[in-house]
Short mmCIF file of C-alpha atoms and ligand atoms in Angstrom, two decimals:
data_model
loop_
_atom_site.label_atom_id
_atom_site.label_comp_id
_atom_site.label_asym_id
_atom_site.label_seq_id
_atom_site.Cartn_x
_atom_site.Cartn_y
_atom_site.Cartn_z
CA MET A 1 97.73 89.31 15.17
CA THR A 2 95.22 92.11 15.62
CA THR A 3 93.64 94.04 18.43
CA SER A 4 90.42 96.04 18.34
CA ALA A 5 92.55 99.18 17.77
CA ALA A 6 94.42 97.63 14.86
CA ARG A 7 91.60 95.73 13.16
CA ASP A 8 90.27 97.00 9.84
CA SER A 9 93.29 99.21 9.18
CA GLN A 10 95.41 98.78 6.07
CA PHE A 11 98.36 99.81 8.24
CA GLY A 12 100.39 97.56 10.48
CA THR A 13 100.52 97.90 14.27
CA LEU A 14 103.35 99.09 16.48
CA TYR A 15 103.56 96.82 19.55
CA VAL A 16 105.41 98.29 22.53
CA VAL A 17 106.74 95.15 24.18
CA ALA A 18 108.18 94.88 27.70
CA THR A 19 111.13 92.51 28.14
CA PRO A 20 112.62 91.16 31.42
CA ILE A 21 114.65 93.31 33.85
CA GLY A 22 116.71 90.30 34.95
CA ASN A 23 114.84 87.02 35.22
CA LEU A 24 114.14 85.85 31.67
CA ASP A 25 111.06 83.93 32.80
CA ASP A 26 109.35 87.28 33.33
CA ILE A 27 108.67 87.70 29.61
CA SER A 28 105.01 87.06 28.86
CA ALA A 29 103.64 84.44 26.47
CA ARG A 30 101.95 87.25 24.56
CA ALA A 31 105.22 89.17 24.23
CA LEU A 32 106.95 86.08 22.80
CA ALA A 33 104.13 85.45 20.34
CA ILE A 34 104.24 89.05 19.11
CA LEU A 35 108.03 89.13 18.82
CA ARG A 36 107.81 85.97 16.67
CA HIS A 37 104.99 87.33 14.54
CA VAL A 38 106.09 90.88 13.64
CA ALA A 39 108.05 91.71 10.48
CA LEU A 40 110.65 93.76 12.36
CA ILE A 41 111.78 94.46 15.92
CA ALA A 42 112.97 98.00 16.64
CA ALA A 43 115.52 97.52 19.44
CA GLU A 44 117.51 99.95 21.59
CA ASP A 45 120.66 97.85 21.16
CA THR A 46 120.44 95.16 18.50
CA ARG A 47 123.43 93.17 19.82
CA HIS A 48 122.00 93.10 23.34
CA SER A 49 118.53 92.07 22.13
CA ALA A 50 119.96 89.49 19.72
CA ARG A 51 121.00 87.46 22.79
CA LEU A 52 117.47 87.60 24.20
CA MET A 53 115.98 86.57 20.84
CA GLN A 54 118.47 83.73 20.55
CA HIS A 55 117.52 82.50 24.03
CA PHE A 56 113.87 82.26 22.96
CA GLY A 57 114.61 80.98 19.45
CA ILE A 58 113.14 84.06 17.75
CA SER A 59 114.57 84.89 14.33
CA THR A 60 112.68 88.13 13.55
CA PRO A 61 115.07 90.78 12.12
CA LEU A 62 116.22 93.53 14.50
CA ALA A 63 116.82 97.18 13.59
CA ALA A 64 118.37 99.85 15.81
CA CYS A 65 116.05 102.36 17.44
CA HIS A 66 118.01 104.20 20.09
CA GLU A 67 118.20 107.63 21.65
CA HIS A 68 120.43 109.01 18.89
CA ASN A 69 118.59 107.78 15.79
CA GLU A 70 115.02 107.57 17.02
CA ARG A 71 113.93 110.95 15.63
CA GLU A 72 115.68 110.69 12.25
CA HIS A 73 115.12 106.99 11.61
CA GLY A 74 111.54 106.87 12.86
CA GLY A 75 110.53 107.28 9.22
CA ARG A 76 111.99 103.85 8.42
CA PHE A 77 109.70 102.13 10.87
CA LEU A 78 106.80 104.33 9.87
CA ALA A 79 107.21 103.31 6.22
CA ARG A 80 107.07 99.62 7.18
CA LEU A 81 103.94 100.20 9.27
CA GLN A 82 102.34 102.20 6.45
CA ALA A 83 103.08 99.30 4.13
CA GLY A 84 100.93 97.13 6.38
CA GLU A 85 103.70 95.37 8.34
CA ASP A 86 103.61 94.92 12.10
CA VAL A 87 106.59 96.20 14.10
CA ALA A 88 107.57 95.59 17.76
CA LEU A 89 109.48 98.12 19.83
CA ILE A 90 111.69 96.83 22.66
CA SER A 91 114.39 98.33 24.86
CA ASP A 92 117.37 96.67 26.56
CA ALA A 93 115.28 95.79 29.61
CA GLY A 94 111.84 96.39 31.00
CA THR A 95 109.22 98.65 29.48
CA PRO A 96 110.26 100.81 26.50
CA LEU A 97 109.90 104.60 27.01
CA ILE A 98 110.37 104.26 30.79
CA SER A 99 113.80 105.94 31.10
CA ASP A 100 114.38 104.31 27.72
CA PRO A 101 113.98 105.31 24.04
CA GLY A 102 110.70 105.06 22.17
CA PHE A 103 108.75 108.21 22.98
CA HIS A 104 109.49 109.97 19.67
CA LEU A 105 108.66 106.88 17.64
CA VAL A 106 105.39 106.25 19.48
CA ARG A 107 104.39 109.89 19.04
CA GLN A 108 105.25 109.82 15.33
CA VAL A 109 103.35 106.59 14.77
CA ARG A 110 100.27 107.76 16.63
CA ALA A 111 100.34 111.08 14.75
CA ALA A 112 100.26 109.09 11.50
CA GLY A 113 97.03 107.44 12.64
CA ILE A 114 98.65 104.04 13.14
CA ALA A 115 97.70 101.81 16.10
CA VAL A 116 100.14 101.55 18.99
CA VAL A 117 99.45 98.57 21.25
CA PRO A 118 101.15 98.06 24.64
CA VAL A 119 102.30 94.57 25.62
CA PRO A 120 102.96 95.11 29.33
CA GLY A 121 105.47 93.30 31.49
CA ALA A 122 108.44 94.02 33.74
CA CYS A 123 109.19 97.55 34.86
CA ALA A 124 111.74 98.17 37.62
CA LEU A 125 109.90 101.05 39.27
CA ILE A 126 106.66 99.06 39.55
CA ALA A 127 108.48 95.93 40.72
CA GLY A 128 110.27 98.00 43.38
CA LEU A 129 107.09 99.75 44.50
CA SER A 130 105.16 96.50 44.69
CA ALA A 131 107.58 95.10 47.29
CA ALA A 132 108.82 98.24 49.09
CA GLY A 133 106.10 98.52 51.71
CA LEU A 134 105.71 102.27 51.11
CA PRO A 135 102.32 103.83 50.28
CA SER A 136 101.53 102.80 46.71
CA ASP A 137 98.14 104.44 46.16
CA ARG A 138 99.83 107.60 44.86
CA PHE A 139 103.43 107.93 43.72
CA ILE A 140 105.64 109.92 41.40
CA PHE A 141 108.46 108.62 39.23
CA GLU A 142 111.39 111.01 38.91
CA GLY A 143 113.55 108.81 36.64
CA PHE A 144 117.30 109.44 36.89
CA LEU A 145 118.51 112.37 38.98
CA PRO A 146 121.16 114.68 37.51
CA ALA A 147 124.68 113.22 37.79
CA LYS A 148 126.27 116.33 39.34
CA GLY A 149 125.79 117.02 43.06
CA ALA A 150 124.48 120.60 42.92
CA ALA A 151 121.93 119.85 40.20
CA ARG A 152 120.89 116.66 41.98
CA ARG A 153 120.28 118.47 45.26
CA ALA A 154 118.36 121.21 43.45
CA ARG A 155 116.08 118.55 41.91
CA LEU A 156 115.59 116.89 45.30
CA GLU A 157 114.67 120.28 46.81
CA GLN A 158 111.87 120.55 44.24
CA VAL A 159 110.21 117.39 45.58
CA LYS A 160 111.11 117.80 49.24
CA GLU A 161 107.51 118.49 50.26
CA GLU A 162 105.92 116.06 47.81
CA PRO A 163 103.44 113.94 49.82
CA ARG A 164 103.37 111.04 47.33
CA THR A 165 105.93 108.20 47.42
CA LEU A 166 108.97 109.20 45.35
CA ILE A 167 110.67 106.75 43.00
CA PHE A 168 114.10 107.25 41.43
CA TYR A 169 116.41 105.24 39.18
CA GLU A 170 120.10 105.51 40.00
CA ALA A 171 123.36 104.16 38.61
CA PRO A 172 125.33 101.97 41.06
CA HIS A 173 128.43 104.19 41.05
CA ARG A 174 126.32 107.14 42.20
CA ILE A 175 124.06 105.37 44.70
CA LEU A 176 126.06 106.39 47.77
CA GLU A 177 126.26 110.10 46.95
CA CYS A 178 122.64 110.05 45.82
CA VAL A 179 121.40 108.65 49.14
CA GLU A 180 123.72 111.05 50.97
CA ASP A 181 122.08 113.98 49.17
CA MET A 182 118.61 112.57 49.89
CA ARG A 183 119.55 112.41 53.54
CA ALA A 184 120.73 116.05 53.48
CA VAL A 185 117.61 117.32 51.68
CA PHE A 186 114.81 115.09 53.03
CA GLY A 187 116.26 114.66 56.54
CA ASP A 188 117.76 111.69 58.40
CA GLU A 189 114.47 110.19 59.50
CA ARG A 190 112.62 110.00 56.16
CA GLN A 191 111.91 106.33 55.36
CA ALA A 192 113.48 105.01 52.14
CA VAL A 193 113.93 101.70 50.36
CA LEU A 194 116.79 100.47 48.18
CA ALA A 195 115.49 97.88 45.68
CA ARG A 196 118.56 96.39 44.02
CA GLU A 197 119.03 93.69 41.38
CA LEU A 198 115.29 93.01 41.21
CA THR A 199 114.37 89.55 39.88
CA LYS A 200 118.06 88.57 39.83
CA THR A 201 120.20 86.29 42.02
CA PHE A 202 121.32 89.03 44.42
CA GLU A 203 117.98 90.78 44.70
CA THR A 204 117.98 92.99 47.82
CA ILE A 205 115.12 95.12 49.10
CA ARG A 206 115.93 97.04 52.26
CA GLY A 207 113.88 99.78 53.92
CA LEU A 208 115.38 102.08 56.58
CA PRO A 209 115.39 105.73 57.62
CA LEU A 210 117.72 107.60 55.22
CA VAL A 211 120.46 108.00 57.83
CA GLU A 212 120.64 104.23 58.36
CA LEU A 213 120.24 103.38 54.69
CA HIS A 214 123.14 105.69 53.87
CA GLU A 215 125.35 104.14 56.56
CA TRP A 216 124.44 100.61 55.45
CA ILE A 217 125.29 101.31 51.79
CA ALA A 218 128.54 103.07 52.79
CA ALA A 219 129.60 100.10 54.94
CA ASP A 220 128.92 97.40 52.31
CA SER A 221 130.39 97.92 48.83
CA ASN A 222 128.14 95.12 47.49
CA GLN A 223 125.23 97.53 47.88
CA GLN A 224 126.97 99.86 45.45
CA ARG A 225 126.80 97.32 42.62
CA GLY A 226 124.14 96.27 40.16
CA GLU A 227 120.96 98.07 39.20
CA CYS A 228 118.89 99.96 41.70
CA VAL A 229 115.67 101.77 42.36
CA VAL A 230 115.43 104.14 45.32
CA LEU A 231 112.00 104.75 46.81
CA VAL A 232 111.43 107.46 49.38
CA SER A 233 108.41 107.95 51.57
CA GLY A 234 106.45 111.11 50.74
CA TRP A 235 106.64 114.20 52.93
CA GLN A 236 104.33 114.20 55.91
CA ALA A 237 103.11 117.48 57.32
CA PRO A 238 104.39 118.08 60.87
CA GLU A 239 101.82 117.70 63.61
CA GLY A 240 98.98 120.18 63.10
CA GLU A 241 100.16 121.40 59.71
CA ASP A 242 97.80 119.12 57.81
CA ALA A 243 94.92 120.88 59.54
CA VAL A 244 95.97 124.15 57.89
CA SER A 245 94.85 124.81 54.32
CA ALA A 246 97.33 125.34 51.51
CA GLU A 247 96.07 128.93 51.23
CA ALA A 248 96.70 129.61 54.95
CA LEU A 249 100.21 128.15 54.57
CA ARG A 250 100.83 130.40 51.57
CA VAL A 251 99.79 133.49 53.55
CA LEU A 252 101.92 132.39 56.50
CA ASP A 253 104.97 131.80 54.28
CA LEU A 254 104.58 135.22 52.66
CA LEU A 255 104.38 136.95 56.02
CA LEU A 256 107.27 134.91 57.43
CA GLY A 257 109.38 136.35 54.64
CA GLU A 258 108.67 139.89 55.87
CA LEU A 259 107.95 139.79 59.61
CA PRO A 260 109.17 138.23 62.85
CA LEU A 261 107.66 134.80 63.46
CA LYS A 262 105.21 135.76 66.21
CA ARG A 263 103.87 138.77 64.29
CA ALA A 264 103.60 136.75 61.06
CA ALA A 265 101.60 134.00 62.81
CA ALA A 266 99.27 136.55 64.45
CA LEU A 267 98.61 138.41 61.21
CA ALA A 268 98.15 135.17 59.23
CA ALA A 269 95.61 134.07 61.87
CA GLU A 270 93.66 137.31 61.42
CA ILE A 271 93.68 137.03 57.64
CA THR A 272 92.84 133.33 57.37
CA GLY A 273 90.75 132.70 60.49
CA VAL A 274 93.03 129.79 61.52
CA ARG A 275 93.88 129.59 65.29
CA LYS A 276 96.88 131.77 66.15
CA ASN A 277 98.54 129.08 68.31
CA LEU A 278 98.29 126.51 65.55
CA LEU A 279 99.84 128.87 63.00
CA TYR A 280 102.55 129.74 65.53
CA GLN A 281 103.45 126.03 65.90
CA VAL A 282 103.41 125.54 62.13
CA ALA A 283 105.60 128.63 61.66
CA LEU A 284 108.12 127.23 64.15
CA GLU A 285 108.26 123.93 62.23
CA ARG A 286 108.67 125.68 58.89
CA GLN A 287 111.60 127.76 60.13
CA LYS A 288 113.54 124.77 61.56
N1 LIG B 301 112.85 100.52 30.97
C1 LIG B 301 113.34 100.04 32.23
C2 LIG B 301 112.17 99.72 33.15
O1 LIG B 301 111.08 99.45 32.64
O2 LIG B 301 112.34 99.70 34.36
C3 LIG B 301 114.32 101.02 32.83
C4 LIG B 301 115.52 101.29 31.98
S1 LIG B 301 116.66 102.39 32.69
C5 LIG B 301 117.76 102.68 31.35
C6 LIG B 301 117.66 101.34 33.67
C7 LIG B 301 117.48 101.61 35.16
O3 LIG B 301 116.31 100.94 35.61
C8 LIG B 301 118.61 101.09 36.01
O4 LIG B 301 119.68 102.01 36.09
C9 LIG B 301 117.93 100.91 37.35
O5 LIG B 301 117.80 102.14 38.02
C10 LIG B 301 116.54 100.43 36.90
N2 LIG B 301 116.53 98.97 36.81
C11 LIG B 301 116.48 98.22 35.69
N3 LIG B 301 116.50 96.91 35.99
C12 LIG B 301 116.56 96.82 37.33
C13 LIG B 301 116.61 95.75 38.26
N4 LIG B 301 116.62 94.49 37.86
N5 LIG B 301 116.66 96.04 39.59
C14 LIG B 301 116.65 97.31 40.02
N6 LIG B 301 116.61 98.37 39.18
C15 LIG B 301 116.57 98.14 37.86
#
């Protein structure tokens, strides 16, 4: 099995293969063919993946490639690839490397001049985004937030004014406190979506302002179970603020740090040429 990247090389190819995030029918025909064909499957958890392989009647040997051994044991897989054998990399669910191991191995393999070929498929963040009804033309994926409250809020503060749709992974036992912190940092009215148990029996996709989403999750313990993606609408500039350039906002913020609001707005208007009244309104919003 070759691709244009792999053809003509005496080396094997590393295939990065996506597996289902719940519904087993989501595995692609190409993924199955590659998993059958390769000499070895590097798996995050061999016992977990053995069940998937058994389900599809695949008998290719599995070898562990997880967070803790990926750097040291990468050489093992590299040696097999250098010997001309094809290897597949899989994780427990979804796309390897996406909040999952594989990055170090892929980097090592590419650095050795060996072809790395993606075999795309399920990915929870993309599945969630595709059905959330939030702007999907531009988004950022923040992965898992820190487990501790203070660090989590500090991370949320960093993306508070991010205009693109925000996507987070979260563990079920932290979902309530996570959404509570989002509410505190982003404000009650920011639109958010909880995408839970995607592709599985109890799939739930619910979009509400953060205040209501938080109350809904708090009131129903079922919403605190299973796997979840949280998507949050990007920050929208208050009325008028989007008409002010980033440079004018920077000047205004600097002056607001030193002067009373009215004086700061007047001086910023003189420096930047933006209307004084507009900057005054923006300054009021920014100091709320
Ligand atoms: N590599 C995976 C992917 O491509 O999405 C992600 C692996 S990460 C260790 C696991 C996290 O992904 C879960 O804690 C959850 O946030 C999210 N996730 C995985 N499967 C999911 C599903 N079926 N529904 C909702 N979220 C899911």
